[in-house]
CSV table of N, CA and C in Angstrom, one decimal:
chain,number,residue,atom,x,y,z
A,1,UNK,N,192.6,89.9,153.8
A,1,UNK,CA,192.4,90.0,152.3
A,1,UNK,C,190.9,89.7,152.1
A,2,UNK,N,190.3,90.7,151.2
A,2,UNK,CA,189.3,90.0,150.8
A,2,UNK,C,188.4,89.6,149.2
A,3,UNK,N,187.6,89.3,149.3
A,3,UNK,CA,187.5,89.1,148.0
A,3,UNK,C,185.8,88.7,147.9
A,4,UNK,N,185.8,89.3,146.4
A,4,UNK,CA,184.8,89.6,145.9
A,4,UNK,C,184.7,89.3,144.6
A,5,UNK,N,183.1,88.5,144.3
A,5,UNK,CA,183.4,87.9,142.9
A,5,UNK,C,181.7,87.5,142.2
A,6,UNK,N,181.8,87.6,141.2
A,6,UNK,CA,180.6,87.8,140.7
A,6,UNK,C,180.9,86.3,139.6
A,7,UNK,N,180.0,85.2,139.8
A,7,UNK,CA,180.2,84.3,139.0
A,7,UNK,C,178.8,84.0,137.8
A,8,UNK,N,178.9,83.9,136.9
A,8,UNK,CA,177.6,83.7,135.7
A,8,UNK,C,177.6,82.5,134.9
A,9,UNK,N,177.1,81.7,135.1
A,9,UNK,CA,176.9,80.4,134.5
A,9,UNK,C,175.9,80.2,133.5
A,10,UNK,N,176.2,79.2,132.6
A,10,UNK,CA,174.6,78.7,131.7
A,10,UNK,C,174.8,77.2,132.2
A,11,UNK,N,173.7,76.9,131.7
A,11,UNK,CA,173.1,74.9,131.8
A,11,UNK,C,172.2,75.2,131.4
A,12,UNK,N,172.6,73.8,130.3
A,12,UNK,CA,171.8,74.1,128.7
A,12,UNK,C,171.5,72.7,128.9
A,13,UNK,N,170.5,72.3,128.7
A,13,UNK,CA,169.8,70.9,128.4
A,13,UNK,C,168.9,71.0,127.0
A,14,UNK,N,169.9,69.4,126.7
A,14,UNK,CA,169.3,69.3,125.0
A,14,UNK,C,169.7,70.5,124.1
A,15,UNK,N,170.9,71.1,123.9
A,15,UNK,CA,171.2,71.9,123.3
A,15,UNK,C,170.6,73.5,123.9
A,16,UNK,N,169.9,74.2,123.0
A,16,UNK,CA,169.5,75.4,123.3
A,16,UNK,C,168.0,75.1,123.3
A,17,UNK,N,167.7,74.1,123.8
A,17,UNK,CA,166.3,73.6,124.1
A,17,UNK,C,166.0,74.0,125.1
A,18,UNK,N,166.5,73.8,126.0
A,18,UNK,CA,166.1,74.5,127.6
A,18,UNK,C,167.4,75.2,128.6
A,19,UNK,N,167.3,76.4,128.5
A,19,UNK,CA,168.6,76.9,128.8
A,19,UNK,C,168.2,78.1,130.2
A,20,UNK,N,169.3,77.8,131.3
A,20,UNK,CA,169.2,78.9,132.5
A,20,UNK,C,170.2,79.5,133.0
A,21,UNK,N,170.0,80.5,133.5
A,21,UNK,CA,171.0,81.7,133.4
A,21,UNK,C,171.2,81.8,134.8
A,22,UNK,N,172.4,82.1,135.3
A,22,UNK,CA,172.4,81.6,136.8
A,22,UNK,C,173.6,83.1,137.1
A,23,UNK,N,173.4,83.8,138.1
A,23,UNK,CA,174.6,85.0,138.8
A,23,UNK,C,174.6,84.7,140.2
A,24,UNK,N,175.8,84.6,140.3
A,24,UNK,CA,176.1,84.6,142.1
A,24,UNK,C,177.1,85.6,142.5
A,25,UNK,N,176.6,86.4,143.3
A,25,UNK,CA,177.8,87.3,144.1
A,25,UNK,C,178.1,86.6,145.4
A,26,UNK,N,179.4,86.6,145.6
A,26,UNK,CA,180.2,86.2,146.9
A,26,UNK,C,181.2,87.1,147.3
A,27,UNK,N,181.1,86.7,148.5
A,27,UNK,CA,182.1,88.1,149.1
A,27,UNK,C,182.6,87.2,150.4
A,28,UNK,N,183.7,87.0,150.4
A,28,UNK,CA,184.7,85.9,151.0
A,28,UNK,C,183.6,84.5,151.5
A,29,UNK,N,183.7,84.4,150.1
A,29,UNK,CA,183.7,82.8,150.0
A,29,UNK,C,182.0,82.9,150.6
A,30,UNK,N,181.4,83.4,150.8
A,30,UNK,CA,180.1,83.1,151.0
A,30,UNK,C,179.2,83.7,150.2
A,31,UNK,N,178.3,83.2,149.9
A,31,UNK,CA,177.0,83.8,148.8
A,31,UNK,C,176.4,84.9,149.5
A,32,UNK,N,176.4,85.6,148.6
A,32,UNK,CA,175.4,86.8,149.4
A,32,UNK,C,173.7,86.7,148.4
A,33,UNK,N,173.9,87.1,146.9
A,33,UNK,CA,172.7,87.0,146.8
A,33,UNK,C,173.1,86.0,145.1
A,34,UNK,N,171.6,85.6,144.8
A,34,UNK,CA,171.9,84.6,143.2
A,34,UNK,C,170.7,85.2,143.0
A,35,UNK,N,171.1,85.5,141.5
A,35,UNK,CA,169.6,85.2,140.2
A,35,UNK,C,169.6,84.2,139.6
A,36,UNK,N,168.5,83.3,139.3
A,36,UNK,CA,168.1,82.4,138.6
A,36,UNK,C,167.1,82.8,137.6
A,37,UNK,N,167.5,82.5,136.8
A,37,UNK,CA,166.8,83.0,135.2
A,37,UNK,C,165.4,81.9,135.4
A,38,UNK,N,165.2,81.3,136.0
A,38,UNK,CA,164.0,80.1,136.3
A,38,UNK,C,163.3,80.5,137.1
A,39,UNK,N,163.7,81.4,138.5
A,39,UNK,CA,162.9,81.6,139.2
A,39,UNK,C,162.4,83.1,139.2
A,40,UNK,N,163.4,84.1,138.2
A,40,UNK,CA,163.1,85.0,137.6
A,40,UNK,C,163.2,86.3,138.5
A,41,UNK,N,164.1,86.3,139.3
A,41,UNK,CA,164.6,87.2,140.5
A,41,UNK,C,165.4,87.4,141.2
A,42,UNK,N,166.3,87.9,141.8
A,42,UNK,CA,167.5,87.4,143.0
A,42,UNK,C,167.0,87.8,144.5
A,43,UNK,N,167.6,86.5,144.6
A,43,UNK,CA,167.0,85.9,145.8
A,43,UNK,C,168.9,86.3,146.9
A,44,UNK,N,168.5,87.0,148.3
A,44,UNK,CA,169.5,87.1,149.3
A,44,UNK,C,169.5,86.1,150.2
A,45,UNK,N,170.8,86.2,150.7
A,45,UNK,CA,171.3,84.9,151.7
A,45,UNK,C,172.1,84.9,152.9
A,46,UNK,N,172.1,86.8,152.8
A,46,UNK,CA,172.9,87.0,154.2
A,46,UNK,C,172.0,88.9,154.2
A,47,UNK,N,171.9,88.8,155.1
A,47,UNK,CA,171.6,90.1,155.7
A,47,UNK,C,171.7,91.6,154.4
A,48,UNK,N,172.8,91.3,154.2
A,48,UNK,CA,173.1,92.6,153.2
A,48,UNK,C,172.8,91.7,151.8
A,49,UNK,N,173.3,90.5,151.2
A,49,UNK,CA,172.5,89.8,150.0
A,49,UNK,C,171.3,90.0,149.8
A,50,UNK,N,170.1,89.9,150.9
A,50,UNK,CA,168.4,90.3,150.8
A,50,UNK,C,168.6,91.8,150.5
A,51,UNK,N,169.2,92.5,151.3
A,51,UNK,CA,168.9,94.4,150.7
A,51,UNK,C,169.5,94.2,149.5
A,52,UNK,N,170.5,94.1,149.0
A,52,UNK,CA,170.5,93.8,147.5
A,52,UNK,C,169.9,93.7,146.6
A,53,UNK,N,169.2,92.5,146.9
A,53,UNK,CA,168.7,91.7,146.4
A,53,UNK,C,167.2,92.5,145.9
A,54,UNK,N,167.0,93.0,146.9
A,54,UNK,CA,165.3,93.6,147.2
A,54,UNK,C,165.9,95.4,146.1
A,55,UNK,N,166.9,95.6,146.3
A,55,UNK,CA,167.1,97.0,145.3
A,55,UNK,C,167.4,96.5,143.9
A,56,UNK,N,167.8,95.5,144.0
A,56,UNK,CA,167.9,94.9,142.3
A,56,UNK,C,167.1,94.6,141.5
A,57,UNK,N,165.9,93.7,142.5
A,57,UNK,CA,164.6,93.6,142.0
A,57,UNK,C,163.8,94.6,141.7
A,58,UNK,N,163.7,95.8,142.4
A,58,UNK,CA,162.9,96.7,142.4
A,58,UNK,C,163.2,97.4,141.1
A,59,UNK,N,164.5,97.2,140.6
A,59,UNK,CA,165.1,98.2,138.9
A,59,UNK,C,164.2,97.3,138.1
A,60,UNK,N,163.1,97.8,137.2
A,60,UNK,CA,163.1,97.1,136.5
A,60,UNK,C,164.0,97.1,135.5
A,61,UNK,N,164.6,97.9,134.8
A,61,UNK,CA,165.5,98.0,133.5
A,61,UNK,C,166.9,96.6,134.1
A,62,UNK,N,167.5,97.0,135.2
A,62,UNK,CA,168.2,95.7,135.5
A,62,UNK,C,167.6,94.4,135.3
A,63,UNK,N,165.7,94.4,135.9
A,63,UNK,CA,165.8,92.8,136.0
A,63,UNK,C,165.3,92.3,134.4
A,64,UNK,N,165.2,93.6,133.5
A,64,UNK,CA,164.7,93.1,132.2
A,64,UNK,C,166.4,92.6,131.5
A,65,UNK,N,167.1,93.4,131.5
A,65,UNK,CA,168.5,93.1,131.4
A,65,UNK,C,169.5,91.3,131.9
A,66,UNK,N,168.7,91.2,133.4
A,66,UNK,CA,168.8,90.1,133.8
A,66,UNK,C,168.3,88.9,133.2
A,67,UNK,N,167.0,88.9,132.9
A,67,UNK,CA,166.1,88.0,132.3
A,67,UNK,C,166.4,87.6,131.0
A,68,UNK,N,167.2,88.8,130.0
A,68,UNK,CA,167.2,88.7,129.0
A,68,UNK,C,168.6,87.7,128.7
A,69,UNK,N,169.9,87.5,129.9
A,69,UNK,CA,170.8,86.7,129.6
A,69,UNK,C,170.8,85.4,129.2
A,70,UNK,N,169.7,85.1,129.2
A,70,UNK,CA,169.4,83.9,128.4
A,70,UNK,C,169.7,83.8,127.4
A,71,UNK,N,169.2,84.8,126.4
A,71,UNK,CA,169.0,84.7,125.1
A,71,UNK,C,170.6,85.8,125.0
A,72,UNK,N,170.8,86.8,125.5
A,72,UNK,CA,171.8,87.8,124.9
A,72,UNK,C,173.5,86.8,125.7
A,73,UNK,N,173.5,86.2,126.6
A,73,UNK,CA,175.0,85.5,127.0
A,73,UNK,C,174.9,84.7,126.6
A,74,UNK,N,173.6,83.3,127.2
A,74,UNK,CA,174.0,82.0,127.1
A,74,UNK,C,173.7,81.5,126.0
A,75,UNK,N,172.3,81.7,125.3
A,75,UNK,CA,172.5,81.0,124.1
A,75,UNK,C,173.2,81.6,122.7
A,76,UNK,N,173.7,83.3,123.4
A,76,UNK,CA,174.8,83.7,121.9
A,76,UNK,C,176.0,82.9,121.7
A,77,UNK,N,176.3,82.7,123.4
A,77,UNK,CA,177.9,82.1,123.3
A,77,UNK,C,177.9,80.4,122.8
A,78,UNK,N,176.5,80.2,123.4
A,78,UNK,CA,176.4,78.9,122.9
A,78,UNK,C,176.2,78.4,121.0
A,79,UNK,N,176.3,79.2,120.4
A,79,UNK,CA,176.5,79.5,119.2
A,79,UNK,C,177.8,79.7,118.5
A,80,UNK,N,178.2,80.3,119.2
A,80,UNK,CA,179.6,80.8,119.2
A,80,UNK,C,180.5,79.7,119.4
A,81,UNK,N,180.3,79.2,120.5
A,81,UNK,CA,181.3,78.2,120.9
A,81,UNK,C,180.9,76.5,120.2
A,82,UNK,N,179.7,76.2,119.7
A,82,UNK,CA,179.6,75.3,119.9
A,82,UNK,C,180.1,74.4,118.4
A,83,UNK,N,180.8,75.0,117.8
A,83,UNK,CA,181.9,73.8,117.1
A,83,UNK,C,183.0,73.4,117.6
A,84,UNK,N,183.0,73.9,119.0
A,84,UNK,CA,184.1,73.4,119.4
A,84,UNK,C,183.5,72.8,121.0
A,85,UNK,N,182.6,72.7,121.2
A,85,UNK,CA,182.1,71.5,122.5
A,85,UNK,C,181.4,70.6,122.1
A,86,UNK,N,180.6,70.9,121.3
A,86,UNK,CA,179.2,70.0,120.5
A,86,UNK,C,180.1,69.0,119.8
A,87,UNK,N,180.6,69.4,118.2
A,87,UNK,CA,180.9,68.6,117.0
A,87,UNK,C,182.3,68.2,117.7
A,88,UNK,N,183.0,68.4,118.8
A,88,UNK,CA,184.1,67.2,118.5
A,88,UNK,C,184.4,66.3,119.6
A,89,UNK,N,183.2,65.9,120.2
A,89,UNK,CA,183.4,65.2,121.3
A,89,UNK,C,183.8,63.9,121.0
A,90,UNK,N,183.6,63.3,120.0
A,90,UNK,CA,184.1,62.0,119.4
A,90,UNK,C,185.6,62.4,119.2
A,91,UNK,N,186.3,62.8,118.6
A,91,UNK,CA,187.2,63.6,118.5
A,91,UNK,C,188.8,62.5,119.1
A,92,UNK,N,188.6,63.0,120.5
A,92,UNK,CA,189.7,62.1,122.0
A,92,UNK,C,190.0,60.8,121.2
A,93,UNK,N,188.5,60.3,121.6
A,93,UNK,CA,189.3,58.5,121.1
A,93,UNK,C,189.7,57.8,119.7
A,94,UNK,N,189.2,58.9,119.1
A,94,UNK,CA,189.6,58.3,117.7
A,94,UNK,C,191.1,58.7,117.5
Protein backbone atom coordinates (compact mmCIF):
# COMPACT_ATOMS: atom_id res chain seq x y z
CA UNK A 1 0.00 0.00 0.00
CA UNK A 2 1.01 3.26 -0.51
CA UNK A 3 0.36 6.53 0.35
CA UNK A 4 0.61 9.95 -0.47
CA UNK A 5 -0.20 13.14 1.31
CA UNK A 6 0.11 16.65 1.03
CA UNK A 7 0.01 18.39 4.58
CA UNK A 8 -0.48 22.50 5.02
CA UNK A 9 -0.15 24.12 8.18
CA UNK A 10 -0.26 27.81 9.66
CA UNK A 11 1.60 29.07 13.13
CA UNK A 12 0.49 32.24 13.96
CA UNK A 13 2.40 34.07 16.72
CA UNK A 14 0.61 36.90 18.57
CA UNK A 15 -2.41 36.52 16.55
CA UNK A 16 -2.03 37.53 12.80
CA UNK A 17 1.10 39.35 13.85
CA UNK A 18 3.51 37.04 12.52
CA UNK A 19 2.18 34.21 10.58
CA UNK A 20 3.88 31.07 8.33
CA UNK A 21 2.73 29.02 5.91
CA UNK A 22 4.24 25.58 5.93
CA UNK A 23 3.45 22.47 2.83
CA UNK A 24 4.88 19.12 3.10
CA UNK A 25 4.54 16.28 0.61
CA UNK A 26 5.16 12.76 1.87
CA UNK A 27 5.03 9.72 0.18
CA UNK A 28 5.04 6.69 2.61
CA UNK A 29 5.71 8.23 5.54
CA UNK A 30 8.73 10.13 4.47
CA UNK A 31 9.15 13.75 3.34
CA UNK A 32 10.07 14.32 0.05
CA UNK A 33 10.01 18.08 -0.42
CA UNK A 34 8.45 21.29 2.22
CA UNK A 35 7.80 25.00 1.47
CA UNK A 36 8.22 27.39 4.04
CA UNK A 37 6.56 30.66 3.64
CA UNK A 38 9.89 32.01 5.73
CA UNK A 39 12.34 30.71 3.76
CA UNK A 40 10.36 31.49 0.69
CA UNK A 41 10.89 28.24 -1.43
CA UNK A 42 10.71 24.38 -1.41
CA UNK A 43 13.33 22.85 -0.26
CA UNK A 44 13.93 18.59 -1.36
CA UNK A 45 14.82 15.83 0.91
CA UNK A 46 15.09 12.75 -1.09
CA UNK A 47 16.33 12.46 -4.50
CA UNK A 48 12.99 12.96 -6.44
CA UNK A 49 11.77 15.74 -3.45
CA UNK A 50 14.98 18.07 -4.90
CA UNK A 51 13.67 17.52 -8.77
CA UNK A 52 10.51 18.70 -7.51
CA UNK A 53 11.36 20.91 -5.74
CA UNK A 54 13.86 22.67 -8.26
CA UNK A 55 10.59 22.45 -11.02
CA UNK A 56 8.37 24.13 -8.52
CA UNK A 57 10.63 26.77 -7.88
CA UNK A 58 11.35 27.47 -11.27
CA UNK A 59 7.18 28.23 -11.95
CA UNK A 60 7.03 31.47 -10.98
CA UNK A 61 3.13 31.74 -11.07
CA UNK A 62 3.15 28.56 -8.52
CA UNK A 63 5.75 30.12 -6.19
CA UNK A 64 3.80 33.55 -6.34
CA UNK A 65 0.64 31.37 -5.46
CA UNK A 66 2.71 29.73 -2.74
CA UNK A 67 4.01 32.83 -1.07
CA UNK A 68 0.77 34.31 -1.21
CA UNK A 69 -0.85 31.44 1.41
CA UNK A 70 -0.14 33.52 3.93
CA UNK A 71 -2.44 36.02 3.51
CA UNK A 72 -5.07 33.97 0.99
CA UNK A 73 -5.24 30.35 3.60
CA UNK A 74 -3.73 31.26 6.80
CA UNK A 75 -4.64 34.47 7.82
CA UNK A 76 -8.34 34.16 5.95
CA UNK A 77 -9.11 31.08 7.92
CA UNK A 78 -7.71 32.72 10.82
CA UNK A 79 -10.58 35.16 10.62
CA UNK A 80 -12.88 32.84 9.92
CA UNK A 81 -12.29 30.67 12.65
CA UNK A 82 -11.17 32.76 15.26
CA UNK A 83 -14.41 33.18 17.43
CA UNK A 84 -14.20 29.95 18.07
CA UNK A 85 -10.27 29.38 19.17
CA UNK A 86 -9.44 32.95 20.25
CA UNK A 87 -12.72 34.28 22.34
CA UNK A 88 -13.50 31.06 24.15
CA UNK A 89 -10.65 29.71 25.70
CA UNK A 90 -11.77 30.75 29.17
CA UNK A 91 -14.88 29.06 28.27
CA UNK A 92 -13.78 24.99 29.86
CA UNK A 93 -13.38 26.14 33.40
CA UNK A 94 -15.95 28.29 34.03
Amino acid sequence: VFQAMAISECHFINGTEKVRFVERQIYNRMQDMMFDSDVGHYVGFTPAGERWAKAANSNPEWMEDRRAQVDTHCRHNYEVSRPFIVERRGERGA
